[in-house]
Coordinates of C-alpha atoms (C1' of nucleotides) in Angstrom, one line a residue:
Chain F
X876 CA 34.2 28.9 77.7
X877 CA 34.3 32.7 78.5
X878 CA 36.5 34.0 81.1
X879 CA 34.4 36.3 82.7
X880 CA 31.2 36.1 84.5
X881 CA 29.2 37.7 81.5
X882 CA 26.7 35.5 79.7
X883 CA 25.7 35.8 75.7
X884 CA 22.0 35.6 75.1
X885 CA 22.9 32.4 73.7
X886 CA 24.4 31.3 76.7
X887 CA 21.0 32.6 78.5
X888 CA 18.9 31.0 75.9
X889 CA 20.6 27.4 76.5
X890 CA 20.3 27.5 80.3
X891 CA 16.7 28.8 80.3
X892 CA 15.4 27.6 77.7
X893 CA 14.0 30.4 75.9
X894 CA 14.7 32.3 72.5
X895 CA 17.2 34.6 71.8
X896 CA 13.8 36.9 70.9
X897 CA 11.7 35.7 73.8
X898 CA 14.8 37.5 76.0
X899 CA 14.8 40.6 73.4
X900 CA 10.9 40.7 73.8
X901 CA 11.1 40.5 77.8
X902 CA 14.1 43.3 77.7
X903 CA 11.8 45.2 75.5
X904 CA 9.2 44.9 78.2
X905 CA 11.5 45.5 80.9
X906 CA 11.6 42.6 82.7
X907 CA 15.2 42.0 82.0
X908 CA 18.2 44.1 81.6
X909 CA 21.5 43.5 80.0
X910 CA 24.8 45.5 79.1
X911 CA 26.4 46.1 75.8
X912 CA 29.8 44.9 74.2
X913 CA 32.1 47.4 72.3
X914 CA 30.2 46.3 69.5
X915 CA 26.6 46.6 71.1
X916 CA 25.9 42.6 71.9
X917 CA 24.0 42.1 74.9
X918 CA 25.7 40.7 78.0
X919 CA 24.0 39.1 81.1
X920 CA 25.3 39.2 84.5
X921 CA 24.9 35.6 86.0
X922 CA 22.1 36.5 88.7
X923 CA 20.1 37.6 85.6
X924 CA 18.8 34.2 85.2
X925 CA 17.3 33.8 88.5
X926 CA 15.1 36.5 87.3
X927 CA 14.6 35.2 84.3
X928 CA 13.3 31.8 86.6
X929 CA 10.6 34.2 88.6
X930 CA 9.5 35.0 84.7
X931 CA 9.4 31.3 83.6
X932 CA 7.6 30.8 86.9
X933 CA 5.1 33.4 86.5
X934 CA 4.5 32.2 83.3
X935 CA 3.8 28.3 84.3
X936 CA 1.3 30.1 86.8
X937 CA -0.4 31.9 84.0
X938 CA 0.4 35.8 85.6
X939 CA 0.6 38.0 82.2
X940 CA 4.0 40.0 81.8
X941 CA 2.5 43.1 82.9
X942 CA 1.7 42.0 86.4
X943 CA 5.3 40.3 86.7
X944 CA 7.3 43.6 85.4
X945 CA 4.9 45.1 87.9
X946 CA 6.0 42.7 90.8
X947 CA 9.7 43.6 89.6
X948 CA 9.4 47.2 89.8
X949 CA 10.7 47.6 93.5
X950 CA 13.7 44.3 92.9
X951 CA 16.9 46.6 91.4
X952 CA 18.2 44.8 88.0
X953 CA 21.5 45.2 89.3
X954 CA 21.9 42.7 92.2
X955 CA 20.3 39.1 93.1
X956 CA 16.9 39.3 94.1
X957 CA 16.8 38.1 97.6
X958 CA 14.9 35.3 99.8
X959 CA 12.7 38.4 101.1
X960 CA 12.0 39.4 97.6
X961 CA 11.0 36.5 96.3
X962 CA 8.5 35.9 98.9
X963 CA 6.7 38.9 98.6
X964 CA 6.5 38.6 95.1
X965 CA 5.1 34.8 95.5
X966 CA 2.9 36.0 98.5
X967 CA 1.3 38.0 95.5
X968 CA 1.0 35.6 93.0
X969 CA -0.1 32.8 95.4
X970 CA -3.1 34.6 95.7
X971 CA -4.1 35.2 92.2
X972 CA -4.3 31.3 92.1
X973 CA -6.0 31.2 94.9
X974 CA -8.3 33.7 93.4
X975 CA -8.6 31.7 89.9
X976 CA -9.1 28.3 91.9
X977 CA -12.1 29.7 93.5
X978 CA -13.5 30.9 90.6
X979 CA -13.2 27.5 89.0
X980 CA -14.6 26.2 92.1
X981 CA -18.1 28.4 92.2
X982 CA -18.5 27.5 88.0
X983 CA -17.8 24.1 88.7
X984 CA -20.8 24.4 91.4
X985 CA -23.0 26.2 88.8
X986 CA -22.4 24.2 86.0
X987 CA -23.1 20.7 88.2
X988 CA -26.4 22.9 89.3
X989 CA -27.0 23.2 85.7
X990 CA -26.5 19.9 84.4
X991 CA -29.2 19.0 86.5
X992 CA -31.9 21.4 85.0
X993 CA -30.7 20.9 81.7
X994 CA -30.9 24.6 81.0
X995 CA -34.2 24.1 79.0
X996 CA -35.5 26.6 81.8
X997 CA -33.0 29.3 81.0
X998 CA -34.1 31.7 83.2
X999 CA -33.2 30.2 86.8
X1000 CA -30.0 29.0 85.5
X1001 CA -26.9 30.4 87.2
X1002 CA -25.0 30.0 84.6
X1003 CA -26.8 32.1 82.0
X1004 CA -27.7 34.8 84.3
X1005 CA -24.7 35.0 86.3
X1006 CA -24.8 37.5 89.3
X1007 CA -27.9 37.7 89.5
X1008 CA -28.1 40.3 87.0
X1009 CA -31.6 39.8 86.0
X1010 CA -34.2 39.0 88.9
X1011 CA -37.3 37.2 88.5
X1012 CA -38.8 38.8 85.8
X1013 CA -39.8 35.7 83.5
X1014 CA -41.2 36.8 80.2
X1015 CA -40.0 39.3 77.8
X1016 CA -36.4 40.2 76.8
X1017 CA -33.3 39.3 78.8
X1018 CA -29.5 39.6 78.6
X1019 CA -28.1 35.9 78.6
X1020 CA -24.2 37.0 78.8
X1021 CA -23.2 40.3 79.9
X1022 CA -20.1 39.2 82.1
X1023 CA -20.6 42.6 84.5
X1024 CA -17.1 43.2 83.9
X1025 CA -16.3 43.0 87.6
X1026 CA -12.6 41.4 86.8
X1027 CA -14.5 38.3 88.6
X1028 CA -14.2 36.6 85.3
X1029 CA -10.9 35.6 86.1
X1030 CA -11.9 32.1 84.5
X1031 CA -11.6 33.9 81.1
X1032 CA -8.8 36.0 79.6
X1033 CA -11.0 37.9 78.0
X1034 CA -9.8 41.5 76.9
X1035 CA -12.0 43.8 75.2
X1036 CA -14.2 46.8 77.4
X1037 CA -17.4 45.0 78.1
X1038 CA -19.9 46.4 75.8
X1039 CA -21.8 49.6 77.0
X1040 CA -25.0 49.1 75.9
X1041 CA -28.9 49.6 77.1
X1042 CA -30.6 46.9 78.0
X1043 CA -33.7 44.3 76.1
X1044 CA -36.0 46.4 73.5
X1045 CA -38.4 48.6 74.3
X1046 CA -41.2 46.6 74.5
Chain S
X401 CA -42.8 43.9 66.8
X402 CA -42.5 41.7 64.1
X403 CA -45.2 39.4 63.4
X404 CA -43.3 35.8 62.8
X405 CA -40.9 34.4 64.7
X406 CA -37.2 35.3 63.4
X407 CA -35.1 37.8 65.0
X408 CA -32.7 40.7 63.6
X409 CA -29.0 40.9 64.4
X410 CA -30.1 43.7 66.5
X411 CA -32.7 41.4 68.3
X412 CA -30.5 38.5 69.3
X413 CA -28.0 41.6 70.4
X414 CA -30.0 42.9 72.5
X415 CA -31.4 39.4 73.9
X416 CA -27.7 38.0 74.2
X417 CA -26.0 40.9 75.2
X418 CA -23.5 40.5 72.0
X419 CA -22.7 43.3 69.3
X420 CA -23.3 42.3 66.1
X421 CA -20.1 41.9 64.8
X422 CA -19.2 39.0 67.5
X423 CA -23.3 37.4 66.3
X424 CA -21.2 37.7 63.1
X425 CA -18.0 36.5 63.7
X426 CA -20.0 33.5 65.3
X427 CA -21.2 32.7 62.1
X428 CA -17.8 32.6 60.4
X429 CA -16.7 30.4 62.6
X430 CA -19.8 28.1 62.5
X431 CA -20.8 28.0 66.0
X432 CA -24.1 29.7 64.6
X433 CA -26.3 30.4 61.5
X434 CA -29.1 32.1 60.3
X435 CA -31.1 32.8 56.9
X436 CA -31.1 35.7 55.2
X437 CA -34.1 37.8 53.7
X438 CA -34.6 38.6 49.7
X439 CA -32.5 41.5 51.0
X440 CA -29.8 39.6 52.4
X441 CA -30.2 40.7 56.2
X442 CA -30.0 37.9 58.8
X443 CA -32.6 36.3 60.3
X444 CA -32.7 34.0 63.2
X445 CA -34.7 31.2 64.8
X446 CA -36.0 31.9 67.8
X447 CA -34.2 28.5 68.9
X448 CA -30.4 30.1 67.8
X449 CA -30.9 32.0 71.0
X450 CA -30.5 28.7 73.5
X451 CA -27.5 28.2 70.9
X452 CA -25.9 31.7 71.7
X453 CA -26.6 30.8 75.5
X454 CA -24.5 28.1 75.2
X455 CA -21.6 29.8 73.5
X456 CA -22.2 32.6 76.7
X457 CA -21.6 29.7 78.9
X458 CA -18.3 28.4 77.5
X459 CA -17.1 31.8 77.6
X460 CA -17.9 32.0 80.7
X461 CA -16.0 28.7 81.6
X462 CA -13.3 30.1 79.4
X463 CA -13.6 26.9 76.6
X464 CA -11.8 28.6 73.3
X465 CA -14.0 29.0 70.6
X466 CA -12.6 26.1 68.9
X467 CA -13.8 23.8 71.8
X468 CA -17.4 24.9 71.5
X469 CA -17.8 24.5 67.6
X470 CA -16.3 20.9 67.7
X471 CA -18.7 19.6 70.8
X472 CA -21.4 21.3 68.5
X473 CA -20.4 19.1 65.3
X474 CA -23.1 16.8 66.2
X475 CA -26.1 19.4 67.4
X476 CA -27.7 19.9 64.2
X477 CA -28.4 24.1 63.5
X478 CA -32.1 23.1 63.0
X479 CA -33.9 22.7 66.2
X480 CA -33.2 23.3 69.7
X481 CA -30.2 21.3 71.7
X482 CA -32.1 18.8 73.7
X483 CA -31.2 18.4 77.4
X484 CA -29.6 15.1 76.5
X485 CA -27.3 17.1 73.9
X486 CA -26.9 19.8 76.7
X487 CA -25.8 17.0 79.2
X488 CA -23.6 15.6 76.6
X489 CA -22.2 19.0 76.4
X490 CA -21.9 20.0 79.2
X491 CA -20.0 16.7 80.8
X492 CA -17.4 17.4 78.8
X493 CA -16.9 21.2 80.0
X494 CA -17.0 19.6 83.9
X495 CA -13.5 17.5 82.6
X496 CA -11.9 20.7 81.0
X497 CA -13.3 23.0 84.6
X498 CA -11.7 19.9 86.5
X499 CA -8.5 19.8 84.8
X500 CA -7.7 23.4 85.3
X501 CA -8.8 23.1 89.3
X502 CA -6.6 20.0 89.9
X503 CA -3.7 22.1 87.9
X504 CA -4.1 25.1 89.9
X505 CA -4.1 23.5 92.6
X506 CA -0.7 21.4 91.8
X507 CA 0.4 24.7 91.1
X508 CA -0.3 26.2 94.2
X509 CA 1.4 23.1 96.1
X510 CA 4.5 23.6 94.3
X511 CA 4.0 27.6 95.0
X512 CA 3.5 27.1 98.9
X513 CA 6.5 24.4 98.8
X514 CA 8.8 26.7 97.4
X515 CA 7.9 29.8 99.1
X516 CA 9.6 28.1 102.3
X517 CA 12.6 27.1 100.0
X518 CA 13.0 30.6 98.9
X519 CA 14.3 29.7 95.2
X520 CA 17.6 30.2 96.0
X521 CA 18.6 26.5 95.8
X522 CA 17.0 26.5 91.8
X523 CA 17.9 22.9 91.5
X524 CA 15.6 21.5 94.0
X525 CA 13.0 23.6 93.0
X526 CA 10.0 22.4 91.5
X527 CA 8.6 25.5 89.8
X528 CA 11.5 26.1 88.8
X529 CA 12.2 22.5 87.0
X530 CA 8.8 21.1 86.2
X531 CA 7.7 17.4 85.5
X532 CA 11.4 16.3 87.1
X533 CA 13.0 17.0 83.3
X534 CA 16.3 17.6 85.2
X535 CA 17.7 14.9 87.4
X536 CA 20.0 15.4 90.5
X537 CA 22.4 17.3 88.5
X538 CA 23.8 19.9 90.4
X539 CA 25.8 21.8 88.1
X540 CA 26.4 23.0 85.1
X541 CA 24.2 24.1 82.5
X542 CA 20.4 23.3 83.6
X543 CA 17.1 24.1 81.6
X544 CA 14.8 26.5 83.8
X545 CA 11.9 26.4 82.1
X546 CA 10.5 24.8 78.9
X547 CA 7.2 23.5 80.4
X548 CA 7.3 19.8 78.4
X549 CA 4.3 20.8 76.1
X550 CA 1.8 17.8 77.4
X551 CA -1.4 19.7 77.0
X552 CA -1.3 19.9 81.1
X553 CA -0.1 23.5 80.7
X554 CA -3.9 23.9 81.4
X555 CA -3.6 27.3 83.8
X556 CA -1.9 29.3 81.1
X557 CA -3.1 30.4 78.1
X558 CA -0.7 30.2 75.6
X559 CA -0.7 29.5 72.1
X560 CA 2.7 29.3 70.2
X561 CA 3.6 25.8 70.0
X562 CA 6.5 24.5 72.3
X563 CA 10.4 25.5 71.2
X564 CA 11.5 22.3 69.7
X565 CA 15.3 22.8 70.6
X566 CA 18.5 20.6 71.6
X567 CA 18.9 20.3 75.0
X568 CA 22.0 22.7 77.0
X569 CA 25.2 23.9 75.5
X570 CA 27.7 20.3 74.9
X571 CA 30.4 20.8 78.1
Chain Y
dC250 C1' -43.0 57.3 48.4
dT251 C1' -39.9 58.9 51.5
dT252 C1' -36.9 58.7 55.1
dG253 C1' -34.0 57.2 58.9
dA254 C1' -32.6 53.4 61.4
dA255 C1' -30.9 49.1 60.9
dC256 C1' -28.4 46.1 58.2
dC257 C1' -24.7 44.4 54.8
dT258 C1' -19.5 43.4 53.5
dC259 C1' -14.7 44.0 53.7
dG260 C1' -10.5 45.2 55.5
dA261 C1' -7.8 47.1 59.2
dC262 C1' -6.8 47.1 64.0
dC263 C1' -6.4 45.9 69.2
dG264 C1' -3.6 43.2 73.1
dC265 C1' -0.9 39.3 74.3
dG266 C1' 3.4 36.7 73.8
dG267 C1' 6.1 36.0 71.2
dT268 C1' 8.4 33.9 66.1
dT269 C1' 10.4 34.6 61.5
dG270 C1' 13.2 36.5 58.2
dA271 C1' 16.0 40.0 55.8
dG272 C1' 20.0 42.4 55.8
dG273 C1' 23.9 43.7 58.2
dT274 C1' 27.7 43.5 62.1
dC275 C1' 30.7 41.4 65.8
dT276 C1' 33.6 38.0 68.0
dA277 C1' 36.4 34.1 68.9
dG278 C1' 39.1 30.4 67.3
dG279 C1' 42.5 28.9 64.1
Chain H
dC1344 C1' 44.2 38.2 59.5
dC1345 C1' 40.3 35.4 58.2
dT1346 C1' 36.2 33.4 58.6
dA1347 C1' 32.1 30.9 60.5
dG1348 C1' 28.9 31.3 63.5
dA1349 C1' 26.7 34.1 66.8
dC1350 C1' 24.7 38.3 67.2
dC1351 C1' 22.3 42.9 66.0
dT1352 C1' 17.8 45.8 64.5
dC1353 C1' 13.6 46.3 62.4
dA1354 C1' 9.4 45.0 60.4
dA1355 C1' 6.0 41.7 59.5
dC1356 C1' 3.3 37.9 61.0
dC1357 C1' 0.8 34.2 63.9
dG1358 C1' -3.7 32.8 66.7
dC1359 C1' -7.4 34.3 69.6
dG1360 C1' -11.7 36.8 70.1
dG1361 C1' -13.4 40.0 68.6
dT1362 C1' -14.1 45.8 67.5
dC1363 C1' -14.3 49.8 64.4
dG1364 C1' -15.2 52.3 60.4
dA1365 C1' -16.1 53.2 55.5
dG1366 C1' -19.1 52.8 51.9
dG1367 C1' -23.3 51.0 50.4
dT1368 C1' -28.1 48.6 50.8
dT1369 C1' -32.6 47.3 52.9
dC1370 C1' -36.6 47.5 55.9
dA1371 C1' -40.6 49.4 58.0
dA1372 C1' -43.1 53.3 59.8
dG1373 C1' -45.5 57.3 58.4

DNA sequence: CTTGAACCTCGACCGCGGTTGAGGTCTAGG
DNA sequence: CCTAGACCTCAACCGCGGTCGAGGTTCAAG
């Protein structure tokens, strides 16, 4: 056992579980920090692994790294985060669940409305016009998909730019 | 307009709101098909649309792509799904929407439990050790994370399979 | 028949969250 | 001092769900 309060990323890796290059990767991303030995191997102060536990939590909740390293930007690497940190930062991530669980919620609704009409009458089905994108116009072409890219999909983790494109034919 | 009843790439784009290359990459993967001309252009039934509409659902209900072609295996690419094949279907998509509500909302739970808690005793902390894996242990080495791999990691997304690694460093 | 728009294939690339491996260096125990 | 095992960097690769572009072909209107 070492003598001082300095952790190897093996040490790290045992006690949370993760990869030596999961910890390189989050470093990378700035998530972490760590100093250097003489010889340029990394060293982690102890209270590094609690943050490394708001990671692994973030992660069990399904937040991407980009919204955690943005949650971390005002906690200092150098010192413990405190009680008051941490529940800001869970204050924030309780309601992106809350925000996902309610989306679930309203497709769960629309897909139970669905199952019902069988979707053979595509065009009153919630579902496949969703938002109400398309009104009551029954014949001629219609956009089935077209998500409306209002970050209200937060069902899917979808990433490309929703396609900019003109509507049906001409007809 | 054309005079029979198969539809271009373009046609089904425009319809479904998809570009072509994702009509195409649908094909690859064999949610969707189509005959080609003399010329070897696409052509599609006017029935593939209901098809697409299906694949636009699970997207919407965030089913990977894998999900959709395996509760197709039994719609034959000939004819239109029926409603009983769309019931079929969609019963199945209700569990996987179900799953990922009830996890959320153990997640949230935990979240609200441990907000109060404040993560700073990590060993009683349920986010923090998941599914009980650690005891009562209170010191030495502990594993933070590694989420037990039982499928029931429904909120997050991820892909690469579980670390398979010996537990903590031997004392 | 000509022409322009639509279509074809193939391969490369994106973001995300990492893993794997090659080739080389450091550290701690004996 | 020696050596095994832990560590370093860098680049390539995985799956997912597609997009983009090059280079070439086909279709349909006029």
């Amino acid at each position: 056992m070492r003598s001082d309060d300095l952790l190897t990323v093996g040490e790290v890796g045992a006690r949370t579980g993760l990869a030596a290059s999961a910890l390189h990767f989050y470093e990378r991303e700035g998530l972490i920090a760590s100093s250097r030995t003489a010889g340029n191997q990394r060293r982690y102060p102890r209270h590094m692994l609690r943050r490394i536990s708001l990671v692994l939590v973030a992660k069990r909740l399904g937040i991407p790294l980009g919204e955690v390293a943005e949650a971390f930007r005002d906690l200092p690497m150098d010192r413990e985060p405190t009680r008051a940190d941490w529940q800001r930062v869970s204050r924030v991530w309780k309601v992106r669940l809350e925000e996902r669980r309610e989306a679930i919620v309203r497709l769960e609704k629309e897909l139970v409305g669905c199952i019902g009409c069988g979707c053979l009458a595509m065009r009153s089905c919630d579902l496949l016009n969703p938002e109400d994108v398309l009104g009551a116009d029954g014949t001629g072409p219609q956009r089935l998909g077209a998500v409306t890219a209002g970050r209200a999909a937060a069902a899917s983790p979808t990433h490309g730019r929703p396609r900019t494109e003109g509507r049906g034919l001409p007809p």
